[in-house]
JSON list of C-alpha atoms in Angstrom, two decimals:
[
{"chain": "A", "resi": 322, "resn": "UNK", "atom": "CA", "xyz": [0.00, 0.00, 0.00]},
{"chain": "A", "resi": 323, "resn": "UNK", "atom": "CA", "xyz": [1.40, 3.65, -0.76]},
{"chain": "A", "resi": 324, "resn": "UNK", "atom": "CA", "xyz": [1.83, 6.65, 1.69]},
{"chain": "A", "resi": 325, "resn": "UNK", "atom": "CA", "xyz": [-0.83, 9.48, 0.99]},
{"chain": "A", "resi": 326, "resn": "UNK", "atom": "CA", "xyz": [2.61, 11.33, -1.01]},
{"chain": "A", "resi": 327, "resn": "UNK", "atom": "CA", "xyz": [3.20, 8.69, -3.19]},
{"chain": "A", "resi": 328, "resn": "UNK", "atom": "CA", "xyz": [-0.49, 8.19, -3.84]},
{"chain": "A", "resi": 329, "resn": "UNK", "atom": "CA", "xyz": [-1.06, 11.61, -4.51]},
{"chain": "A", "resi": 330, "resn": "UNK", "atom": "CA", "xyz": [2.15, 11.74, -6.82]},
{"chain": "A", "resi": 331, "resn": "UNK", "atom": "CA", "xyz": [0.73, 8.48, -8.77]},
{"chain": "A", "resi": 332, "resn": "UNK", "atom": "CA", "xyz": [-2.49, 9.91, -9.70]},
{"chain": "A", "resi": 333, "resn": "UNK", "atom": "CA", "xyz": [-0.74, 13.47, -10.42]},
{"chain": "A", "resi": 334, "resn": "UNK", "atom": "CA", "xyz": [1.50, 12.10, -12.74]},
{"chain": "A", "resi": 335, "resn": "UNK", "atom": "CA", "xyz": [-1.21, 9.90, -14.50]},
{"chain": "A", "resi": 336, "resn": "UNK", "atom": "CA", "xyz": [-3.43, 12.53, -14.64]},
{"chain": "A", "resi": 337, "resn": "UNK", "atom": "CA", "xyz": [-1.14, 14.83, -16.48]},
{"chain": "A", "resi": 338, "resn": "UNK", "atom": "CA", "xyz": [0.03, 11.81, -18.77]},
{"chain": "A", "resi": 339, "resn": "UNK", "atom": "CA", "xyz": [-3.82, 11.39, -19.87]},
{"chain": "A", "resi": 340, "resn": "UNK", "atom": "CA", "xyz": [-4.11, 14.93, -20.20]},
{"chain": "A", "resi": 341, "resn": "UNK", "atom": "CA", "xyz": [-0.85, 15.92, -22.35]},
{"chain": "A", "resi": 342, "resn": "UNK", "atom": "CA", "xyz": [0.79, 13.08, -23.22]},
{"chain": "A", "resi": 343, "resn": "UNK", "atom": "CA", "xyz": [3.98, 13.86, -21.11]},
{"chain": "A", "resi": 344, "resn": "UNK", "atom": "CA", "xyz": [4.83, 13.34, -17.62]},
{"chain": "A", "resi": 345, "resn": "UNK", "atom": "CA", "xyz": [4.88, 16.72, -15.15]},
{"chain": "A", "resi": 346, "resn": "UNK", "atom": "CA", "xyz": [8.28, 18.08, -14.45]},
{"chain": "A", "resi": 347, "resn": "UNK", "atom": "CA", "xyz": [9.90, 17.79, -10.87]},
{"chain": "A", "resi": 348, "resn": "UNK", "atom": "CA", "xyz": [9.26, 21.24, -10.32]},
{"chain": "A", "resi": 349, "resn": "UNK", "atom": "CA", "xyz": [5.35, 21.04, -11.31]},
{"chain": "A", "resi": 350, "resn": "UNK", "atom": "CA", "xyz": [5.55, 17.48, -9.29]},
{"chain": "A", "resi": 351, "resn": "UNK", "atom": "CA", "xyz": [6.89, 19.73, -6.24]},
{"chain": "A", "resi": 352, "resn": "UNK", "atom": "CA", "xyz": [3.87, 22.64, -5.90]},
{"chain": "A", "resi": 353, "resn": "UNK", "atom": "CA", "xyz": [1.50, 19.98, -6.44]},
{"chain": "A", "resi": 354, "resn": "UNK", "atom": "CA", "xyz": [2.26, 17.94, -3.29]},
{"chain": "A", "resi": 355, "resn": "UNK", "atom": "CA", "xyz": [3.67, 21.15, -1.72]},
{"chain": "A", "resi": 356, "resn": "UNK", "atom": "CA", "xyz": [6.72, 20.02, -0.74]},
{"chain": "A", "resi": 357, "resn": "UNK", "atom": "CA", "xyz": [9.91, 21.92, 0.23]},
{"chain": "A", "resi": 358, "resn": "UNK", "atom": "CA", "xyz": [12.68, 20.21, -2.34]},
{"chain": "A", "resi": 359, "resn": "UNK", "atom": "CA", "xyz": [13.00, 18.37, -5.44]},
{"chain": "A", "resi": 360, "resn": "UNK", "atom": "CA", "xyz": [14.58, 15.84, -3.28]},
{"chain": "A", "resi": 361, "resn": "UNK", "atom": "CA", "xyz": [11.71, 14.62, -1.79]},
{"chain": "A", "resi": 362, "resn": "UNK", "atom": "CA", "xyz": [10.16, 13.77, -5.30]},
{"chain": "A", "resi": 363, "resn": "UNK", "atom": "CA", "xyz": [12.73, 12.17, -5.90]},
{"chain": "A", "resi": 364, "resn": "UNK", "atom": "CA", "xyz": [12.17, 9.72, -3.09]},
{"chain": "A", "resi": 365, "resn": "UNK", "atom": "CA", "xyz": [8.82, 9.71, -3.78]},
{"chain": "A", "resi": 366, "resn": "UNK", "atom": "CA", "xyz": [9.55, 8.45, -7.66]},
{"chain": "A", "resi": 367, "resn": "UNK", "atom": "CA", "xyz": [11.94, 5.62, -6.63]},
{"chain": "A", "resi": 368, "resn": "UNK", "atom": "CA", "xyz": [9.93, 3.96, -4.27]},
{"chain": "A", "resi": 369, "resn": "UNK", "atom": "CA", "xyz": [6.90, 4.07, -6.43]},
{"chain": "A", "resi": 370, "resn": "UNK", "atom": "CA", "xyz": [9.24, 2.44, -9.49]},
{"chain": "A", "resi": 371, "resn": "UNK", "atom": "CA", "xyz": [10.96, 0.20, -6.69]},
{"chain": "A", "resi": 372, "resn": "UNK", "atom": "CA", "xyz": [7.10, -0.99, -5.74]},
{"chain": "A", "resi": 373, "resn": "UNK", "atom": "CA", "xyz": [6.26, -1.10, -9.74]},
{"chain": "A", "resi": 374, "resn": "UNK", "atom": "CA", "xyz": [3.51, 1.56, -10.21]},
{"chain": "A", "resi": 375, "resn": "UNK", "atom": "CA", "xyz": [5.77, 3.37, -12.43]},
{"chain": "A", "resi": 376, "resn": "UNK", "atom": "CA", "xyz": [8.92, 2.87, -15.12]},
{"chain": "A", "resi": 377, "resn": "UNK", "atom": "CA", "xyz": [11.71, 5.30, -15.68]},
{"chain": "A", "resi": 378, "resn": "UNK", "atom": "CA", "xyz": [12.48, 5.28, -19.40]},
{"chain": "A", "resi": 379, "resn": "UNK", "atom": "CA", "xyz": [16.47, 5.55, -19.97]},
{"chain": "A", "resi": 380, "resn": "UNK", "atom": "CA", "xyz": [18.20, 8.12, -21.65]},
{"chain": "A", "resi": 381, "resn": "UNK", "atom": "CA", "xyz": [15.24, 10.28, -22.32]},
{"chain": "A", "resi": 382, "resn": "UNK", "atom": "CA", "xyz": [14.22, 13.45, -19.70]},
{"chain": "A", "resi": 383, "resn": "UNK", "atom": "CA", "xyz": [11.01, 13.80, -17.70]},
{"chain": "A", "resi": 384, "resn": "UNK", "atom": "CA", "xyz": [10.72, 9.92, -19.06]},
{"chain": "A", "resi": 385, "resn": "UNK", "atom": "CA", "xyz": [7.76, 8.61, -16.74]},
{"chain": "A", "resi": 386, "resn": "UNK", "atom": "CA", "xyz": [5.41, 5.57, -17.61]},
{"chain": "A", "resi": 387, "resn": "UNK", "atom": "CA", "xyz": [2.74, 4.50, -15.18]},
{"chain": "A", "resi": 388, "resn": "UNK", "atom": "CA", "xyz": [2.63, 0.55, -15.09]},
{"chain": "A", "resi": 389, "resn": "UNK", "atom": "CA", "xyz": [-0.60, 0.27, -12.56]},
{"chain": "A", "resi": 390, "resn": "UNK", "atom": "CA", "xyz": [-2.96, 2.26, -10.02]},
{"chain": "A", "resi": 391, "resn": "UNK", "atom": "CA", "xyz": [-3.67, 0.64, -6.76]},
{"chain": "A", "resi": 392, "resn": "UNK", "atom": "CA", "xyz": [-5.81, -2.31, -6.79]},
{"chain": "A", "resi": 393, "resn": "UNK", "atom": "CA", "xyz": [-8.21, -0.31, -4.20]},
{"chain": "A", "resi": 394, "resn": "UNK", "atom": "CA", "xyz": [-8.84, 2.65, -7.19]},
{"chain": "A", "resi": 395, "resn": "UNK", "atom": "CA", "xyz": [-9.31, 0.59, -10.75]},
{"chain": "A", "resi": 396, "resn": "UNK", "atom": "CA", "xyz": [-7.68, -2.56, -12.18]},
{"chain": "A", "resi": 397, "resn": "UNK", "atom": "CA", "xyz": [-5.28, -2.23, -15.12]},
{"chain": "A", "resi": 398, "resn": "UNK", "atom": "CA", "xyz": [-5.24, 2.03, -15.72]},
{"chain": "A", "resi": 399, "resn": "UNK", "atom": "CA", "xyz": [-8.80, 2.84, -15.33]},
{"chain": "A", "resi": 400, "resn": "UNK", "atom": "CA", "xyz": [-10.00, 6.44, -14.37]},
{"chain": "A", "resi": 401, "resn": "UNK", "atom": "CA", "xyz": [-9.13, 7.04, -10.70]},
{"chain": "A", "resi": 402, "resn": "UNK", "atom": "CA", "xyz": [-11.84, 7.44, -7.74]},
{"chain": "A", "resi": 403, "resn": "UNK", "atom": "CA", "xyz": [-11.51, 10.51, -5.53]},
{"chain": "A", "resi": 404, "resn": "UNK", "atom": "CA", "xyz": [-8.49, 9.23, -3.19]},
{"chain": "A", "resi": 405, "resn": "UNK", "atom": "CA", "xyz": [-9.42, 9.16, 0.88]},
{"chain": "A", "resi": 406, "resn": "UNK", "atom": "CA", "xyz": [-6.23, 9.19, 3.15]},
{"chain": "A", "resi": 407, "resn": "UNK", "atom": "CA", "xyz": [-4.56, 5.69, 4.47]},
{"chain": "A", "resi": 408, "resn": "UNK", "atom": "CA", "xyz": [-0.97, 5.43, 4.39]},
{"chain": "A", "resi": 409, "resn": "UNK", "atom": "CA", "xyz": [-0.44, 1.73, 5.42]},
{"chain": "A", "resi": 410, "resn": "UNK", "atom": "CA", "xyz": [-2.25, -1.25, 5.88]},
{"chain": "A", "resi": 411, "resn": "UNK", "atom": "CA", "xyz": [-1.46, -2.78, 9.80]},
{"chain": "A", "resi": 412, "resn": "UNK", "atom": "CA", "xyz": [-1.04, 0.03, 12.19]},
{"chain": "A", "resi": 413, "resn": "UNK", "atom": "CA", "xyz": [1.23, 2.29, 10.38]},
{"chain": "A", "resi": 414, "resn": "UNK", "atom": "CA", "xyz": [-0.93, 4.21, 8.85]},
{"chain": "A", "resi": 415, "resn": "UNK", "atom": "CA", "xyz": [-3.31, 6.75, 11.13]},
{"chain": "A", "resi": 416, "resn": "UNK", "atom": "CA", "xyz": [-6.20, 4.31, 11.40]},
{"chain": "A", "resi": 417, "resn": "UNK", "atom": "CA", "xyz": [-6.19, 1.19, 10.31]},
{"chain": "A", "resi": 418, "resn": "UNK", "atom": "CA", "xyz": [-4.66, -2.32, 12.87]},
{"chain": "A", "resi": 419, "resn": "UNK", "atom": "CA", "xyz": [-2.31, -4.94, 11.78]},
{"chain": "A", "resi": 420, "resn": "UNK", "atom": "CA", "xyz": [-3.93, -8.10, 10.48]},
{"chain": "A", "resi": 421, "resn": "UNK", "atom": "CA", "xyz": [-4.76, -10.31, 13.21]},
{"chain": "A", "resi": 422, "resn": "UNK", "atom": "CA", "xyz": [-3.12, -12.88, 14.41]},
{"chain": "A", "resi": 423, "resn": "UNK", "atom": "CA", "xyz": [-3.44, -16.66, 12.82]},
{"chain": "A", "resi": 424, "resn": "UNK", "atom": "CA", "xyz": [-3.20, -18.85, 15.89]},
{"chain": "A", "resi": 425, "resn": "UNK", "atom": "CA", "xyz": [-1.68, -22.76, 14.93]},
{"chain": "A", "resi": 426, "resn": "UNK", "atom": "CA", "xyz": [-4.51, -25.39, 15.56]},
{"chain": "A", "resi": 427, "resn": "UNK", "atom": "CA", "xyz": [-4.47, -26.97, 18.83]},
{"chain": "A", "resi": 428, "resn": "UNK", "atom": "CA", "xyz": [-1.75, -29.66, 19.44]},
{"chain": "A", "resi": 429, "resn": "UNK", "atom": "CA", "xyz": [0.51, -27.90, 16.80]},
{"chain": "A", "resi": 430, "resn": "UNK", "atom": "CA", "xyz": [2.26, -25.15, 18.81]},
{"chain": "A", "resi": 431, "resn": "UNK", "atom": "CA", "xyz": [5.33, -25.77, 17.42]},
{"chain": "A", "resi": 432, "resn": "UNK", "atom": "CA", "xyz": [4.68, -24.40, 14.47]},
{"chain": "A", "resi": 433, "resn": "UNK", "atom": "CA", "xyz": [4.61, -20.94, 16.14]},
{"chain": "A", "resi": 434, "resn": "UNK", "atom": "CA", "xyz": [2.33, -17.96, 15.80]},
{"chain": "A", "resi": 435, "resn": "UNK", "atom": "CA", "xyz": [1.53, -16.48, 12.49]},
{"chain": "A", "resi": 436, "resn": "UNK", "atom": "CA", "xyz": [2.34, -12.96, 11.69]},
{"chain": "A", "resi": 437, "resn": "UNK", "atom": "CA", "xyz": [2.00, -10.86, 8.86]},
{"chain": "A", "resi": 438, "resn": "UNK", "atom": "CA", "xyz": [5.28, -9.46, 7.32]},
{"chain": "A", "resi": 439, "resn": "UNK", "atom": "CA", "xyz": [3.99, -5.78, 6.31]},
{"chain": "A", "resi": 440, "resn": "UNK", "atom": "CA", "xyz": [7.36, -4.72, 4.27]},
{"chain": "A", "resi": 441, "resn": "UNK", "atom": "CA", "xyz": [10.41, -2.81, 4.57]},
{"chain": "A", "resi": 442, "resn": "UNK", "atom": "CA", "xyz": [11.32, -0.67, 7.43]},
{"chain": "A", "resi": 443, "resn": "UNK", "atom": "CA", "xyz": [14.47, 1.47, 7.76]},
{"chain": "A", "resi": 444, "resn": "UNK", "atom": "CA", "xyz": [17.52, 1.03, 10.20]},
{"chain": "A", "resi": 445, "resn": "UNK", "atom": "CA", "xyz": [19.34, 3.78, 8.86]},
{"chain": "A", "resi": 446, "resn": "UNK", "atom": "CA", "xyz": [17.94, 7.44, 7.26]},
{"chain": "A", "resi": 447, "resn": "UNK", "atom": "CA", "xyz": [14.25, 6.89, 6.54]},
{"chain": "A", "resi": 448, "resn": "UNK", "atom": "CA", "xyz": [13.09, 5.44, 3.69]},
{"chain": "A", "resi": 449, "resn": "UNK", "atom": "CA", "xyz": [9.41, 5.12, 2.28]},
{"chain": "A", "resi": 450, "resn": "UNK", "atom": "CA", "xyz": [7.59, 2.34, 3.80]},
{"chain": "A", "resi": 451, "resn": "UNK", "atom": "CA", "xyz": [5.29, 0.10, 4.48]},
{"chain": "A", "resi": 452, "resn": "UNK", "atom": "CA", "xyz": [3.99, -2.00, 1.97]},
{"chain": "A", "resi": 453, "resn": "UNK", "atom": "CA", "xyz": [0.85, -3.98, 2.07]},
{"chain": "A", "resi": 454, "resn": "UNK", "atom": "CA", "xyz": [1.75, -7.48, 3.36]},
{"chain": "A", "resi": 455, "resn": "UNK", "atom": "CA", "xyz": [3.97, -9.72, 1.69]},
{"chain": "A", "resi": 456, "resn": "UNK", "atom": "CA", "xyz": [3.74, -12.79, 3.38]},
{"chain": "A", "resi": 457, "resn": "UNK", "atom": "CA", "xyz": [3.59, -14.44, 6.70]},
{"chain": "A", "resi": 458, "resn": "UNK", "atom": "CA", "xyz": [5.85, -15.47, 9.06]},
{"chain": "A", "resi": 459, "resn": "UNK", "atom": "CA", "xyz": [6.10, -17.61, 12.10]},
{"chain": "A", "resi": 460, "resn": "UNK", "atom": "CA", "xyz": [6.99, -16.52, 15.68]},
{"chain": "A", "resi": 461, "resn": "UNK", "atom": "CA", "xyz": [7.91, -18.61, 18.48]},
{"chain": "A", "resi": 462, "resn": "UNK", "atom": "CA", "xyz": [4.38, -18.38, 20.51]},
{"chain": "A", "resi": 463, "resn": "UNK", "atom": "CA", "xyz": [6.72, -16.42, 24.06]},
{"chain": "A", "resi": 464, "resn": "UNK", "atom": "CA", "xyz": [7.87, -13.39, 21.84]},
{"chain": "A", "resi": 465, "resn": "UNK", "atom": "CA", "xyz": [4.42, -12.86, 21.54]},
{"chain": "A", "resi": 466, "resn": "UNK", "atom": "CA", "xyz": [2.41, -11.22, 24.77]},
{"chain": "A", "resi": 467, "resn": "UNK", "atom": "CA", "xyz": [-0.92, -9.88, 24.70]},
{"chain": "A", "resi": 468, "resn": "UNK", "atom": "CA", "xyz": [-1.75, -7.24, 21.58]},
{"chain": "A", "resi": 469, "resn": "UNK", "atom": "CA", "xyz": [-1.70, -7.30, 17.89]},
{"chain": "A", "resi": 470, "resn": "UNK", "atom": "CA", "xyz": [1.81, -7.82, 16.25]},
{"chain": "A", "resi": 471, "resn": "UNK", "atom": "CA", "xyz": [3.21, -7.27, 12.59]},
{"chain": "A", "resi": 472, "resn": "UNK", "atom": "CA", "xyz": [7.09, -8.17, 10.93]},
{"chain": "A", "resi": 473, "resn": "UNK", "atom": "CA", "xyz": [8.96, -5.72, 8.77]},
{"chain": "A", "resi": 474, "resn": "UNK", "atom": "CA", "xyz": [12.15, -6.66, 7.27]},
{"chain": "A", "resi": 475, "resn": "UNK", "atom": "CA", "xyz": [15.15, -4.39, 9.00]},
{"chain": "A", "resi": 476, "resn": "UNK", "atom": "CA", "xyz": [16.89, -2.51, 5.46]},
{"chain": "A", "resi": 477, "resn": "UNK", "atom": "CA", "xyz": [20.03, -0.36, 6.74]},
{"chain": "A", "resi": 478, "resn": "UNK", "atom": "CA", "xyz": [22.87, -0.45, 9.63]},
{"chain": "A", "resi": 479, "resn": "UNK", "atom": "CA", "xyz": [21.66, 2.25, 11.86]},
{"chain": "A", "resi": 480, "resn": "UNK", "atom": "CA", "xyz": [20.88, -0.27, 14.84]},
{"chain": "A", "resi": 481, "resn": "UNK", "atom": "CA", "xyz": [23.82, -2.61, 14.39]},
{"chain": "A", "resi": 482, "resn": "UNK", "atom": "CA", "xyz": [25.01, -1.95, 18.10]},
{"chain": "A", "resi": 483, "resn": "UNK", "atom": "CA", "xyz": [21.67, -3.02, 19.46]},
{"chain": "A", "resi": 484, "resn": "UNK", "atom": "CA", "xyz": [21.89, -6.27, 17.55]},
{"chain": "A", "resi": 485, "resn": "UNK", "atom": "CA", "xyz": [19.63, -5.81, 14.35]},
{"chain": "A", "resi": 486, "resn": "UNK", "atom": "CA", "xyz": [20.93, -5.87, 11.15]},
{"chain": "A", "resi": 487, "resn": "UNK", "atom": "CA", "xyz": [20.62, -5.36, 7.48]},
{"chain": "A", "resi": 488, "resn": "UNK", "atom": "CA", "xyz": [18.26, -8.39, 6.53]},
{"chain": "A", "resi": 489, "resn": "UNK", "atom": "CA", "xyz": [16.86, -9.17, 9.86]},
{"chain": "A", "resi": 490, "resn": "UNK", "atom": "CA", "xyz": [13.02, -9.57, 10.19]},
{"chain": "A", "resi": 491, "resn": "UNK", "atom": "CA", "xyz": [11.76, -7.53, 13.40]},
{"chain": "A", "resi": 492, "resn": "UNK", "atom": "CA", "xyz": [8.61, -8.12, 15.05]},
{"chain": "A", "resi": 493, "resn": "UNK", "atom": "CA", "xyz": [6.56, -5.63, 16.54]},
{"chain": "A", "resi": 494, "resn": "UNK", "atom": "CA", "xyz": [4.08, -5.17, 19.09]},
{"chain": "A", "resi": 495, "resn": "UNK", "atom": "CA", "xyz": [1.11, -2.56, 17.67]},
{"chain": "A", "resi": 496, "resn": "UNK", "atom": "CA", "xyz": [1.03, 0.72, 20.12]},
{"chain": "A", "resi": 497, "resn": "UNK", "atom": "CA", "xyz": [0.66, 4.12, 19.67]},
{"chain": "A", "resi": 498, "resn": "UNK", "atom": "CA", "xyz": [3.25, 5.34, 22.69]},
{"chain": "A", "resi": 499, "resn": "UNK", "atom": "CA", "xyz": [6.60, 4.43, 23.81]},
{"chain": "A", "resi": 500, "resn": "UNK", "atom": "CA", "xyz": [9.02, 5.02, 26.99]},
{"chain": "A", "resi": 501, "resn": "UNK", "atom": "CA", "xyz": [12.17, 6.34, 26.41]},
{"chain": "A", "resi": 502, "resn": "UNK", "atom": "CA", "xyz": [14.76, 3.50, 25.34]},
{"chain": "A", "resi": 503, "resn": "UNK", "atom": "CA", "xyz": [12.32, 1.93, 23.86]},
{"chain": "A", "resi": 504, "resn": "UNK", "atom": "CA", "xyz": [13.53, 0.51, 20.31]},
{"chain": "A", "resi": 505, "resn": "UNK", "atom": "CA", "xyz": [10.32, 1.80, 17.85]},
{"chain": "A", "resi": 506, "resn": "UNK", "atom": "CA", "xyz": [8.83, 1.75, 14.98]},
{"chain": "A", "resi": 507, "resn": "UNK", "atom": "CA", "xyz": [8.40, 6.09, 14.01]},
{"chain": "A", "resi": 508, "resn": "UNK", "atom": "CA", "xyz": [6.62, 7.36, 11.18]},
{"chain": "A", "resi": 509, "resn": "UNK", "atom": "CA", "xyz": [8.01, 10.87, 10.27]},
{"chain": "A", "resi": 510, "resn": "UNK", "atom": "CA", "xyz": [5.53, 13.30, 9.37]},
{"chain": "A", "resi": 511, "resn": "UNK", "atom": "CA", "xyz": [3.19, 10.97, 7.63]},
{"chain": "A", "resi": 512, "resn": "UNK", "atom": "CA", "xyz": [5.39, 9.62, 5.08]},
{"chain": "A", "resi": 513, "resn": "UNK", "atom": "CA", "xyz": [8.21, 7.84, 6.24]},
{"chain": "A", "resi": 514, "resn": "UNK", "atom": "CA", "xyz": [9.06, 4.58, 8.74]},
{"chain": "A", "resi": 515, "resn": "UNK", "atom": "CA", "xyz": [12.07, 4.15, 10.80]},
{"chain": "A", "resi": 516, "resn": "UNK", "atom": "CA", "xyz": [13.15, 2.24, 13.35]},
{"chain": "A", "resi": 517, "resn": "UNK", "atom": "CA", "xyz": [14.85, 3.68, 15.95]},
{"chain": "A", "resi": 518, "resn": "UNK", "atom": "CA", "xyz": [15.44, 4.30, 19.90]},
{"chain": "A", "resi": 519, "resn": "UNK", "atom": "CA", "xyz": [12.93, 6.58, 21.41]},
{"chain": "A", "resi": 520, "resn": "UNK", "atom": "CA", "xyz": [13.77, 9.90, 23.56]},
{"chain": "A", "resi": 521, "resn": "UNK", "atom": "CA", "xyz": [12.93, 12.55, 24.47]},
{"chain": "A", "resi": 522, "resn": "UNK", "atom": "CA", "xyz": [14.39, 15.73, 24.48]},
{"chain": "A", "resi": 523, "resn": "UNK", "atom": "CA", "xyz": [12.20, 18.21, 26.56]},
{"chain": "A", "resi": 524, "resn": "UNK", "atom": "CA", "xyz": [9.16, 18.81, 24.62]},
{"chain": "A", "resi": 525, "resn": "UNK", "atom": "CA", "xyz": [10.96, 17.19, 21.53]},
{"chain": "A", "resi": 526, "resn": "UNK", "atom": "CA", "xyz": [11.39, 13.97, 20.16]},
{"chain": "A", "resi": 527, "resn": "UNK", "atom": "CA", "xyz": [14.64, 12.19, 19.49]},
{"chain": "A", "resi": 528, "resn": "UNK", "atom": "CA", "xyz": [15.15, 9.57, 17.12]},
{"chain": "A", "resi": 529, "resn": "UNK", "atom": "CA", "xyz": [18.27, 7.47, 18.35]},
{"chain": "A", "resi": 530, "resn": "UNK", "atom": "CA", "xyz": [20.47, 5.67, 16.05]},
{"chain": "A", "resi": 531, "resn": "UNK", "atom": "CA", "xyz": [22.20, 2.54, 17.63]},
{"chain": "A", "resi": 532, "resn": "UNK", "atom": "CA", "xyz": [25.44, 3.24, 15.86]},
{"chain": "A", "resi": 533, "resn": "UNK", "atom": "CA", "xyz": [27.68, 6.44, 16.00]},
{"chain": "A", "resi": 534, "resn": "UNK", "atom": "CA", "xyz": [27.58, 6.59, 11.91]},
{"chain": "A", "resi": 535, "resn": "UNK", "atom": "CA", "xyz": [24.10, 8.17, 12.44]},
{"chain": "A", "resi": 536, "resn": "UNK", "atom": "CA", "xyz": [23.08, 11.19, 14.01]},
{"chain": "A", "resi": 537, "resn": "UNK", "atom": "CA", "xyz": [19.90, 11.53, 16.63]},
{"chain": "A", "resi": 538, "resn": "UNK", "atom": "CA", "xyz": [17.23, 12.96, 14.75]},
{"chain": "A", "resi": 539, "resn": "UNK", "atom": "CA", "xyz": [14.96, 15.40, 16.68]},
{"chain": "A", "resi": 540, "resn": "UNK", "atom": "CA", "xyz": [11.67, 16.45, 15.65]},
{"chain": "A", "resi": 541, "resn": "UNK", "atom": "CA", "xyz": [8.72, 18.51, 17.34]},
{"chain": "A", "resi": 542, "resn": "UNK", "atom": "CA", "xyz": [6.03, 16.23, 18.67]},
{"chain": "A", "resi": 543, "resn": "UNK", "atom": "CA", "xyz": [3.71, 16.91, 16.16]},
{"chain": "A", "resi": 544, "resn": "UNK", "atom": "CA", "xyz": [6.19, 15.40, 13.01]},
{"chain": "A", "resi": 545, "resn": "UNK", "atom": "CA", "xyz": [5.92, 11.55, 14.93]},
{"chain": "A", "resi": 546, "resn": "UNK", "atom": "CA", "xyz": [3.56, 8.95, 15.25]},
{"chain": "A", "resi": 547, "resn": "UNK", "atom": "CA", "xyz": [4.68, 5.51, 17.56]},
{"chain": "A", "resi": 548, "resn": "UNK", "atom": "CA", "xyz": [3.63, 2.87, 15.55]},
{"chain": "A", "resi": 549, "resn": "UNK", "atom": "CA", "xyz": [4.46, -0.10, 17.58]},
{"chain": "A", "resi": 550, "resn": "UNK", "atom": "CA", "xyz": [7.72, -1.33, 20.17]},
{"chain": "A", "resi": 551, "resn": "UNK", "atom": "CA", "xyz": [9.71, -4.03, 19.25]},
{"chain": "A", "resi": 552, "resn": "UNK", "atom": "CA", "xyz": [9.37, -7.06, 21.18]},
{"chain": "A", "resi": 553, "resn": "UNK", "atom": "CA", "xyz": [11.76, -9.85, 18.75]},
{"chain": "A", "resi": 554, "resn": "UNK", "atom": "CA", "xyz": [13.92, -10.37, 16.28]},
{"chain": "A", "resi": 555, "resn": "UNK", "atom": "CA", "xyz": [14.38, -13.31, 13.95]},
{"chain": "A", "resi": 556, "resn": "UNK", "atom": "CA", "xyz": [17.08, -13.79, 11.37]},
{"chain": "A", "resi": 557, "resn": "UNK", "atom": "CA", "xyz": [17.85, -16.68, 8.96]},
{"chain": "A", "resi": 558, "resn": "UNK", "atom": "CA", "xyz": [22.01, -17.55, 8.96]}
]
């Protein structure tokens, strides 16, 4: 599933294909979504190609080709239905809870506890995220206490020193508030997931890197939304 950005960027950029034939220009893409810099439609463009809603076309400028819509607004390229705010499917969007969970069938507990792997999240600066879920996964039944729970799969080094890596699958425990230390999922003003150690910094909030290659990143309240806390961590040698 996209962030509202992305989704609004999508349907801009269709909309302008249908109606001229060429894609908008960065600087057209940038006053629509009112953002500050070119860079951030450029983050906006790569994850939508990286999630295949749209093509870059080489050696040819301003190439853009939209490959799909989102299921949830027409099949194939059809005309778009007014969009209605949800950035992510299982808790970290604003309003919508992680799938729930698929409990084994009695007598086969060793299996573990299924749990929905909702994407990528970020150990490092923040990157787009979440998609919709990918897949399942299953979690030994006492990493799991009382709550809803999701996966992501850990992409960057920022949290190396507190023992998650690049590739590691983190599970995590839906809440909206944290305590500070606590190792969180953060979504940055709307739009972007990271994982990170939770502070405070008097009425800010500090986003703590868990290896001196990163900076803390401090933002007003307002900018963050806790997602969820981590509560495991699997990974496949």
């Amino acid at each position: 599933m996209l962030t509202r950005k992305q989704h609004e960027l999508l349907i801009f950029i269709h909309e302008r294909l249908k109606e001229a034939g060429i894609p908008p220009s960065f600087d057209e893409m940038k006053e629509a979504l009112d953002l500050a810099s070119k860079s951030g439609i450029h983050r906006l463009i790569t994850a939508l190609e990286e999630r295949g809603f749209i093509r870059r076309l080489p050696n040819r400028a301003r190439a853009l080709e939209v490959l799909r819509l989102p299921d949830s607004i027409a099949p194939g390229l059809g005309s778009p239905k007014k969009f209605s705010p949800s950035v992510i499917e299982g808790s970290l969007g604003k309003q919508q809870s992680p799938a729930p969970l698929r409990r084994p069938q009695p007598g086969n507990d060793e299996a573990g506890i299924s749990v929905p792997v909702m994407g990528r999240i970020a150990a490092g600066v923040p990157i787009d995220a979440i998609q919709n879920q990918t897949h399942s996964i299953a979690v030994p039944p006492g990493m799991i206490s009382g709550g809803e729970h999701f996966a992501l799969e850990v992409k960057g080094d920022s949290m190396i020193e507190a023992g998650i890596f690049d590739g590691d699958t983190v599970v995590i425990r839906h809440t909206n508030s944290a305590s500070p230390g606590d190792i969180v999922v953060a979504l940055v003003d709307d739009e972007e997931a990271t994982l990170k150690r939770f502070r405070r910094k008097g009425a800010s909030i500090a986003l703590e890197a868990a290896n001196p290659a990163y900076e803390t990143r401090i933002f007003p309240p307002d900018r963050v939304k806790v997602q969820g806390r981590l509560v495991g961590l699997i990974r496949v040698y």
